[in-house]
Amino acid sequence: MGCKSSEKPIKPKHRRGLWSPEEDQRLRNYVLKHGHGCWSSVPINAGLQRNGKSCRLRWINYLRPGLKRGMFCEEEEDTILTLHRMLGNKWSQIAQHLPGRTDNEIKNYWHSYLKKKVAKAEEMKAHIKTQYTSSSSDINMDSSSSPKRSAIGVPIYDSVLGHVGKSLKCTDQESVPQTSCDFPGDQANCSSFLPKVLFAEWLSLDHVHGWNNIADSGEGLISRSDAPNSHNPNFQFTPMHGFSSNDGAYGGQFHNMQSHASATEMFNSQFKFEDQFISGDDVCRDLNMNNDVMYI
DNA sequence: AAAAGCAGCAACCGCTTCGAA
DNA sequence: TTTCGAAGCGGTTGCTGCTTT
């Protein structure tokens, strides 16, 4: 920061509005050739009648190489929903976990589509809830099989009915029906099959692909026997690739977690699932955490 | 066929943070 | 320590194209 440009900007009249292809070309050529350096000098040097801020935005949101254009795929949608639930409107942080997507794009997508989808699903869920509470005698609502408990390990918008089946990804091929809960009546069933805890969100790709490293570094996160393999159907990765261990919302925190207490604190401060706000105590009570290793 | 309404997206605005002087 | 300018970020606006009436 603190770019000290020798050329003092002489209050030029800045063009506004949509960018023309020529402007895009100029900016692209300039940045690719020289780098942006100080954004306020970019429009001057590139011969654009825009302000630096506008150039920066145009570059970041549209011209930057590697940007994905077009529809969001299912995985990306899930990731946004999950991260939004955890982080709120931290679009830039969310964008960090979606390579090729910009914060602006994600924000727009949220406002124009996902927000409504979530709201609709919540509405639906509320409706279902009222139906169940009015005829709950045949539904086992004890703590071990209630949707609340099941939801603990699934920081995904399981209420987004369109995603219930997809997001929850019941991975136990043998014992779990391959249903996607297509109709409301399935929701209770489906939740009872949910894997109990999913911590994949806190893992970086390194951790996903390099369990040896974790063990070798003594930075036990999850016991090695629980590493994802075919014998461990409860283990699951969500589509959240790229969670870095030090800049991610949880990566760093989780790795620095030194005790049950701090884990609880983190849960308490960060996790709000659905309309049931589950405390970290609730979660940790069900876990056996020792020496920085979390057994599931 | 035309007007009104709506949705999606790009861009702008204003505030905050950060780093250099 | 303070000041200033640049960058970053999230909220909002406004344009455009599509759909509905």
Tab-separated table of C-alpha atoms (C1' of nucleotides) in Angstrom:
chain	number	residue	atom	x	y	z
A	1	MET	CA	0.000	0.000	0.000
A	2	GLY	CA	1.027	3.546	0.274
A	3	CYS	CA	1.881	3.799	-3.356
A	4	LYS	CA	3.897	6.873	-3.967
A	5	SER	CA	3.478	7.722	-7.548
A	6	SER	CA	5.697	10.375	-9.004
A	7	GLU	CA	2.974	11.522	-11.350
A	8	LYS	CA	0.459	13.491	-9.358
A	9	PRO	CA	-2.985	12.701	-10.677
A	10	ILE	CA	-4.404	15.846	-12.190
A	11	LYS	CA	-8.054	15.515	-11.415
A	12	PRO	CA	-9.107	14.103	-14.740
A	13	LYS	CA	-12.719	13.658	-15.676
A	14	HIS	CA	-13.305	9.995	-15.094
A	15	ARG	CA	-15.481	8.015	-17.371
A	16	ARG	CA	-18.143	6.002	-15.665
A	17	GLY	CA	-20.548	3.254	-16.509
A	18	LEU	CA	-20.003	0.145	-18.509
A	19	TRP	CA	-16.614	-0.630	-19.918
A	20	SER	CA	-16.164	-0.727	-23.652
A	21	PRO	CA	-14.212	-3.578	-25.265
A	22	GLU	CA	-11.462	-1.112	-26.145
A	23	GLU	CA	-11.114	-0.037	-22.551
A	24	ASP	CA	-10.995	-3.640	-21.462
A	25	GLN	CA	-8.317	-4.342	-24.007
A	26	ARG	CA	-6.229	-1.400	-22.895
A	27	LEU	CA	-6.449	-2.328	-19.282
A	28	ARG	CA	-5.780	-5.971	-19.924
A	29	ASN	CA	-2.789	-5.267	-22.082
A	30	TYR	CA	-1.361	-2.828	-19.633
A	31	VAL	CA	-1.729	-4.979	-16.547
A	32	LEU	CA	-0.494	-8.109	-18.252
A	33	LYS	CA	2.540	-6.264	-19.479
A	34	HIS	CA	3.413	-4.100	-16.496
A	35	GLY	CA	1.439	-5.439	-13.598
A	36	HIS	CA	-0.906	-3.089	-11.836
A	37	GLY	CA	1.495	-1.696	-9.280
A	38	CYS	CA	-0.279	1.349	-7.999
A	39	TRP	CA	-3.821	1.330	-9.253
A	40	SER	CA	-4.180	5.066	-9.300
A	41	SER	CA	-1.454	5.299	-11.904
A	42	VAL	CA	-2.804	2.492	-14.045
A	43	PRO	CA	-5.451	4.497	-15.895
A	44	ILE	CA	-2.946	7.259	-16.591
A	45	ASN	CA	-0.335	4.894	-17.930
A	46	ALA	CA	-2.848	2.781	-19.791
A	47	GLY	CA	-4.500	5.782	-21.347
A	48	LEU	CA	-7.838	5.242	-19.727
A	49	GLN	CA	-10.222	7.877	-18.499
A	50	ARG	CA	-11.198	5.870	-15.507
A	51	ASN	CA	-10.155	6.147	-11.939
A	52	GLY	CA	-7.824	3.616	-10.409
A	53	LYS	CA	-10.489	2.149	-8.268
A	54	SER	CA	-12.659	1.434	-11.236
A	55	CYS	CA	-9.736	-0.165	-13.063
A	56	ARG	CA	-8.930	-2.341	-10.118
A	57	LEU	CA	-12.509	-3.523	-9.853
A	58	ARG	CA	-12.754	-4.198	-13.546
A	59	TRP	CA	-9.578	-6.198	-13.442
A	60	ILE	CA	-10.487	-8.191	-10.372
A	61	ASN	CA	-14.047	-8.914	-11.351
A	62	TYR	CA	-13.790	-9.320	-15.069
A	63	LEU	CA	-10.404	-9.233	-16.744
A	64	ARG	CA	-8.202	-11.149	-14.371
A	65	PRO	CA	-6.994	-14.391	-15.908
A	66	GLY	CA	-8.374	-17.566	-14.466
A	67	LEU	CA	-11.816	-16.277	-13.792
A	68	LYS	CA	-14.618	-18.728	-14.236
A	69	ARG	CA	-17.584	-17.390	-16.032
A	70	GLY	CA	-21.032	-18.785	-16.186
A	71	MET	CA	-23.246	-20.778	-13.935
A	72	PHE	CA	-22.218	-21.918	-10.512
A	73	CYS	CA	-22.012	-25.652	-10.247
A	74	GLU	CA	-23.622	-27.642	-7.490
A	75	GLU	CA	-20.405	-27.954	-5.560
A	76	GLU	CA	-19.813	-24.258	-5.643
A	77	GLU	CA	-23.344	-23.620	-4.521
A	78	ASP	CA	-22.926	-25.955	-1.585
A	79	THR	CA	-19.686	-24.308	-0.668
A	80	ILE	CA	-21.214	-20.877	-0.717
A	81	LEU	CA	-24.124	-21.976	1.397
A	82	THR	CA	-21.864	-23.644	3.886
A	83	LEU	CA	-19.406	-20.826	4.122
A	84	HIS	CA	-22.097	-18.224	4.274
A	85	ARG	CA	-23.623	-19.997	7.173
A	86	MET	CA	-20.292	-20.015	8.946
A	87	LEU	CA	-18.905	-16.652	7.925
A	88	GLY	CA	-21.869	-14.526	7.099
A	89	ASN	CA	-21.477	-11.900	4.398
A	90	LYS	CA	-17.730	-12.236	4.222
A	91	TRP	CA	-17.780	-12.440	0.488
A	92	SER	CA	-14.094	-12.049	-0.019
A	93	GLN	CA	-13.362	-14.860	2.398
A	94	ILE	CA	-15.932	-17.031	0.735
A	95	ALA	CA	-14.451	-16.213	-2.636
A	96	GLN	CA	-11.058	-17.386	-1.468
A	97	HIS	CA	-12.437	-20.884	-1.376
A	98	LEU	CA	-13.949	-20.741	-4.800
A	99	PRO	CA	-11.126	-20.489	-7.264
A	100	GLY	CA	-12.030	-18.411	-10.260
A	101	ARG	CA	-14.971	-16.713	-8.620
A	102	THR	CA	-15.013	-13.164	-7.373
A	103	ASP	CA	-16.559	-11.817	-4.237
A	104	ASN	CA	-18.829	-9.635	-6.325
A	105	GLU	CA	-20.027	-12.566	-8.337
A	106	ILE	CA	-20.717	-14.609	-5.254
A	107	LYS	CA	-22.466	-11.721	-3.585
A	108	ASN	CA	-24.686	-11.200	-6.594
A	109	TYR	CA	-25.414	-14.875	-6.819
A	110	TRP	CA	-26.374	-14.924	-3.197
A	111	HIS	CA	-28.685	-11.947	-3.446
A	112	SER	CA	-30.302	-13.001	-6.656
A	113	TYR	CA	-30.685	-16.684	-6.105
A	114	LEU	CA	-29.336	-18.436	-3.037
A	115	LYS	CA	-30.906	-16.138	-0.484
A	116	LYS	CA	-34.321	-16.850	-1.867
A	117	LYS	CA	-33.614	-20.518	-2.093
A	118	VAL	CA	-32.590	-20.647	1.537
A	119	ALA	CA	-35.582	-18.612	2.615
A	120	LYS	CA	-37.888	-20.863	0.709
A	121	ALA	CA	-36.347	-23.931	2.222
A	122	GLU	CA	-36.578	-22.507	5.709
A	123	GLU	CA	-40.206	-21.803	5.107
A	124	MET	CA	-40.713	-25.314	3.902
A	125	LYS	CA	-38.898	-26.672	6.879
A	126	ALA	CA	-40.985	-24.653	9.277
A	127	HIS	CA	-44.017	-26.034	7.595
A	128	ILE	CA	-42.740	-29.571	7.929
A	129	LYS	CA	-41.875	-28.970	11.553
A	130	THR	CA	-45.358	-27.867	12.398
A	131	GLN	CA	-46.684	-30.940	10.695
A	132	TYR	CA	-44.417	-33.193	12.687
A	133	THR	CA	-45.039	-31.540	15.992
A	134	SER	CA	-48.719	-31.997	15.482
A	135	SER	CA	-48.265	-35.712	14.821
A	136	SER	CA	-45.010	-36.493	16.517
A	137	SER	CA	-46.046	-39.560	18.467
A	138	ASP	CA	-44.571	-41.953	15.974
A	139	ILE	CA	-41.398	-40.074	15.460
A	140	ASN	CA	-38.446	-40.752	17.652
A	141	MET	CA	-37.269	-37.357	18.761
A	142	ASP	CA	-34.724	-38.431	21.326
A	143	SER	CA	-31.330	-36.878	21.392
A	144	SER	CA	-29.604	-39.583	19.464
A	145	SER	CA	-31.681	-39.474	16.387
A	146	SER	CA	-33.271	-36.112	16.279
A	147	PRO	CA	-32.545	-33.855	13.383
A	148	LYS	CA	-30.812	-31.505	15.784
A	149	ARG	CA	-28.158	-33.991	16.665
A	150	SER	CA	-27.712	-35.031	13.146
A	151	ALA	CA	-27.307	-31.525	12.056
A	152	ILE	CA	-24.396	-31.018	14.381
A	153	GLY	CA	-21.935	-32.501	12.067
A	154	VAL	CA	-23.333	-31.012	8.952
A	155	PRO	CA	-22.616	-27.374	8.667
A	156	ILE	CA	-24.390	-27.322	5.411
A	157	TYR	CA	-27.726	-25.803	4.730
A	158	ASP	CA	-29.530	-29.052	5.134
A	159	SER	CA	-32.674	-27.058	5.147
A	160	VAL	CA	-32.205	-26.244	1.555
A	161	LEU	CA	-34.371	-29.050	0.476
A	162	GLY	CA	-33.060	-29.081	-2.982
A	163	HIS	CA	-29.744	-29.911	-1.481
A	164	VAL	CA	-30.619	-32.240	1.263
A	165	GLY	CA	-29.689	-35.359	-0.573
A	166	LYS	CA	-26.786	-33.903	-2.414
A	167	SER	CA	-25.214	-31.980	0.387
A	168	LEU	CA	-25.487	-34.538	3.038
A	169	LYS	CA	-24.008	-37.161	0.836
A	170	CYS	CA	-24.802	-40.175	2.886
A	171	THR	CA	-21.600	-41.937	2.130
A	172	ASP	CA	-22.185	-45.218	3.783
A	173	GLN	CA	-22.982	-47.159	0.696
A	174	GLU	CA	-24.059	-50.234	2.580
A	175	SER	CA	-26.313	-48.928	5.228
A	176	VAL	CA	-27.553	-45.712	3.855
A	177	PRO	CA	-30.277	-45.577	1.328
A	178	GLN	CA	-29.399	-43.733	-1.787
A	179	THR	CA	-32.261	-41.427	-1.412
A	180	SER	CA	-32.057	-37.767	-1.864
A	181	CYS	CA	-35.021	-36.949	0.288
A	182	ASP	CA	-37.021	-35.762	-2.573
A	183	PHE	CA	-40.112	-35.209	-0.597
A	184	PRO	CA	-40.572	-33.670	2.794
A	185	GLY	CA	-41.565	-36.860	4.472
A	186	ASP	CA	-38.101	-38.182	3.913
A	187	GLN	CA	-36.361	-35.564	5.869
A	188	ALA	CA	-36.671	-37.177	9.226
A	189	ASN	CA	-35.442	-40.431	7.814
A	190	CYS	CA	-32.626	-38.884	6.023
A	191	SER	CA	-31.339	-37.003	9.020
A	192	SER	CA	-31.019	-40.154	11.015
A	193	PHE	CA	-28.561	-41.452	8.492
A	194	LEU	CA	-26.343	-38.465	8.579
A	195	PRO	CA	-22.731	-38.902	9.412
A	196	LYS	CA	-22.202	-37.673	12.900
A	197	VAL	CA	-19.421	-35.222	12.485
A	198	LEU	CA	-17.785	-33.727	9.478
A	199	PHE	CA	-14.691	-31.739	10.058
A	200	ALA	CA	-13.496	-31.699	6.532
A	201	GLU	CA	-14.331	-28.035	6.351
A	202	TRP	CA	-11.367	-27.248	8.480
A	203	LEU	CA	-8.910	-29.208	6.478
A	204	SER	CA	-6.782	-27.878	3.768
A	205	LEU	CA	-6.087	-29.798	0.640
A	206	ASP	CA	-2.792	-30.748	2.139
A	207	HIS	CA	-4.586	-32.432	4.898
A	208	VAL	CA	-6.922	-34.141	2.568
A	209	HIS	CA	-4.178	-35.515	0.447
A	210	GLY	CA	-1.449	-35.798	2.967
A	211	TRP	CA	-2.502	-37.475	6.100
A	212	ASN	CA	1.010	-38.586	6.648
A	213	ASN	CA	2.105	-35.017	7.029
A	214	ILE	CA	-0.396	-34.385	9.716
A	215	ALA	CA	0.656	-37.386	11.679
A	216	ASP	CA	4.322	-36.710	11.125
A	217	SER	CA	4.069	-33.161	12.255
A	218	GLY	CA	2.388	-34.244	15.416
A	219	GLU	CA	-0.384	-31.889	14.611
A	220	GLY	CA	-3.035	-34.463	15.157
A	221	LEU	CA	-6.325	-33.266	13.970
A	222	ILE	CA	-8.120	-36.453	13.519
A	223	SER	CA	-6.857	-39.841	14.409
A	224	ARG	CA	-5.193	-41.491	11.514
A	225	SER	CA	-7.492	-44.418	11.614
A	226	ASP	CA	-10.235	-42.011	10.786
A	227	ALA	CA	-8.621	-40.787	7.674
A	228	PRO	CA	-10.881	-41.114	4.732
A	229	ASN	CA	-10.868	-44.586	3.369
A	230	SER	CA	-13.250	-47.186	2.258
A	231	HIS	CA	-13.551	-48.651	5.734
A	232	ASN	CA	-14.706	-45.501	7.300
A	233	PRO	CA	-18.035	-44.590	5.912
A	234	ASN	CA	-18.582	-41.903	8.473
A	235	PHE	CA	-15.753	-39.904	7.192
A	236	GLN	CA	-16.623	-37.497	4.512
A	237	PHE	CA	-15.368	-34.561	2.634
A	238	THR	CA	-17.553	-31.793	1.592
A	239	PRO	CA	-16.841	-29.879	-1.591
A	240	MET	CA	-14.843	-27.344	0.297
A	241	HIS	CA	-11.535	-27.662	-1.293
A	242	GLY	CA	-8.897	-25.151	-0.593
A	243	PHE	CA	-9.456	-24.427	3.032
A	244	SER	CA	-6.088	-23.189	3.937
A	245	SER	CA	-4.773	-23.953	7.317
A	246	ASN	CA	-3.796	-20.477	8.224
A	247	ASP	CA	-6.014	-18.106	6.387
A	248	GLY	CA	-9.194	-20.087	6.333
A	249	ALA	CA	-11.940	-19.382	8.720
A	250	TYR	CA	-11.324	-22.493	10.661
A	251	GLY	CA	-8.136	-23.947	9.449
A	252	GLY	CA	-5.956	-21.772	11.556
A	253	GLN	CA	-8.209	-21.681	14.507
A	254	PHE	CA	-8.587	-25.365	14.528
A	255	HIS	CA	-4.953	-26.066	14.285
A	256	ASN	CA	-4.267	-23.726	17.090
A	257	MET	CA	-6.842	-25.306	19.221
A	258	GLN	CA	-5.063	-26.424	22.313
A	259	SER	CA	-7.741	-27.770	24.503
A	260	HIS	CA	-11.255	-28.870	24.793
A	261	ALA	CA	-12.005	-25.470	26.200
A	262	SER	CA	-10.762	-23.658	23.188
A	263	ALA	CA	-12.561	-26.018	20.928
A	264	THR	CA	-15.725	-25.331	22.803
A	265	GLU	CA	-15.099	-21.669	22.577
A	266	MET	CA	-14.685	-21.869	18.869
A	267	PHE	CA	-17.804	-23.856	18.432
A	268	ASN	CA	-19.730	-21.537	20.602
A	269	SER	CA	-18.592	-18.500	18.810
A	270	GLN	CA	-18.800	-19.747	15.304
A	271	PHE	CA	-21.379	-22.379	14.879
A	272	LYS	CA	-24.999	-21.740	14.480
A	273	PHE	CA	-26.801	-24.517	12.807
A	274	GLU	CA	-30.184	-23.996	11.406
A	275	ASP	CA	-32.602	-22.643	13.877
A	276	GLN	CA	-31.188	-24.800	16.587
A	277	PHE	CA	-28.221	-22.982	17.959
A	278	ILE	CA	-26.033	-25.713	19.145
A	279	SER	CA	-23.428	-24.845	21.655
A	280	GLY	CA	-19.900	-26.018	21.475
A	281	ASP	CA	-20.517	-27.914	24.668
A	282	ASP	CA	-23.198	-29.877	22.975
A	283	VAL	CA	-20.873	-30.794	20.245
A	284	CYS	CA	-17.840	-31.502	22.311
A	285	ARG	CA	-19.755	-33.578	24.760
A	286	ASP	CA	-20.215	-36.044	21.973
A	287	LEU	CA	-16.591	-36.047	21.113
A	288	ASN	CA	-13.612	-37.454	22.765
A	289	MET	CA	-10.869	-34.950	22.427
A	290	ASN	CA	-7.443	-35.652	23.710
A	291	ASN	CA	-4.036	-34.196	23.089
A	292	ASP	CA	-5.244	-32.136	20.239
A	293	VAL	CA	-6.559	-35.151	18.496
A	294	MET	CA	-10.192	-35.300	17.857
A	295	TYR	CA	-11.715	-38.728	17.813
A	296	ILE	CA	-14.935	-39.108	16.074
B	1	DA	C1'	-47.314	-5.212	-29.909
B	2	DA	C1'	-46.427	-2.320	-26.138
B	3	DA	C1'	-45.935	-1.231	-21.360
B	4	DA	C1'	-44.901	-2.641	-16.754
B	5	DG	C1'	-42.576	-5.469	-13.675
B	6	DC	C1'	-38.838	-8.277	-12.411
B	7	DA	C1'	-34.266	-10.361	-12.092
B	8	DG	C1'	-29.433	-10.487	-12.871
B	9	DC	C1'	-25.282	-8.364	-13.108
B	10	DA	C1'	-21.767	-4.748	-13.441
B	11	DA	C1'	-20.276	-0.851	-11.397
B	12	DC	C1'	-20.249	2.674	-7.895
B	13	DC	C1'	-20.061	4.476	-3.128
B	14	DG	C1'	-18.532	4.913	1.312
B	15	DC	C1'	-16.308	3.019	5.111
B	16	DT	C1'	-12.348	0.542	7.142
B	17	DT	C1'	-7.759	-1.094	7.214
B	18	DC	C1'	-3.035	-0.818	6.290
B	19	DG	C1'	1.473	0.975	5.477
B	20	DA	C1'	4.656	4.643	4.463
B	21	DA	C1'	6.291	9.205	5.419
C	1	DT	C1'	2.235	9.403	16.911
C	2	DT	C1'	-0.182	11.397	13.350
C	3	DT	C1'	-1.479	12.002	8.722
C	4	DC	C1'	-2.401	10.670	4.212
C	5	DG	C1'	-3.176	7.871	0.310
C	6	DA	C1'	-4.037	3.271	-1.573
C	7	DA	C1'	-6.284	-1.018	-1.262
C	8	DG	C1'	-9.904	-3.927	0.301
C	9	DC	C1'	-14.494	-4.870	1.348
C	10	DG	C1'	-19.556	-4.976	1.667
C	11	DG	C1'	-23.787	-2.566	0.619
C	12	DT	C1'	-26.297	-0.329	-2.824
C	13	DT	C1'	-27.585	1.494	-7.256
C	14	DG	C1'	-28.766	1.482	-11.916
C	15	DC	C1'	-28.705	-0.472	-16.450
C	16	DT	C1'	-30.201	-4.143	-19.438
C	17	DG	C1'	-32.678	-7.880	-21.001
C	18	DC	C1'	-36.347	-11.043	-20.184
C	19	DT	C1'	-41.072	-12.162	-18.777
C	20	DT	C1'	-45.672	-11.142	-17.848
C	21	DT	C1'	-49.929	-8.697	-18.475
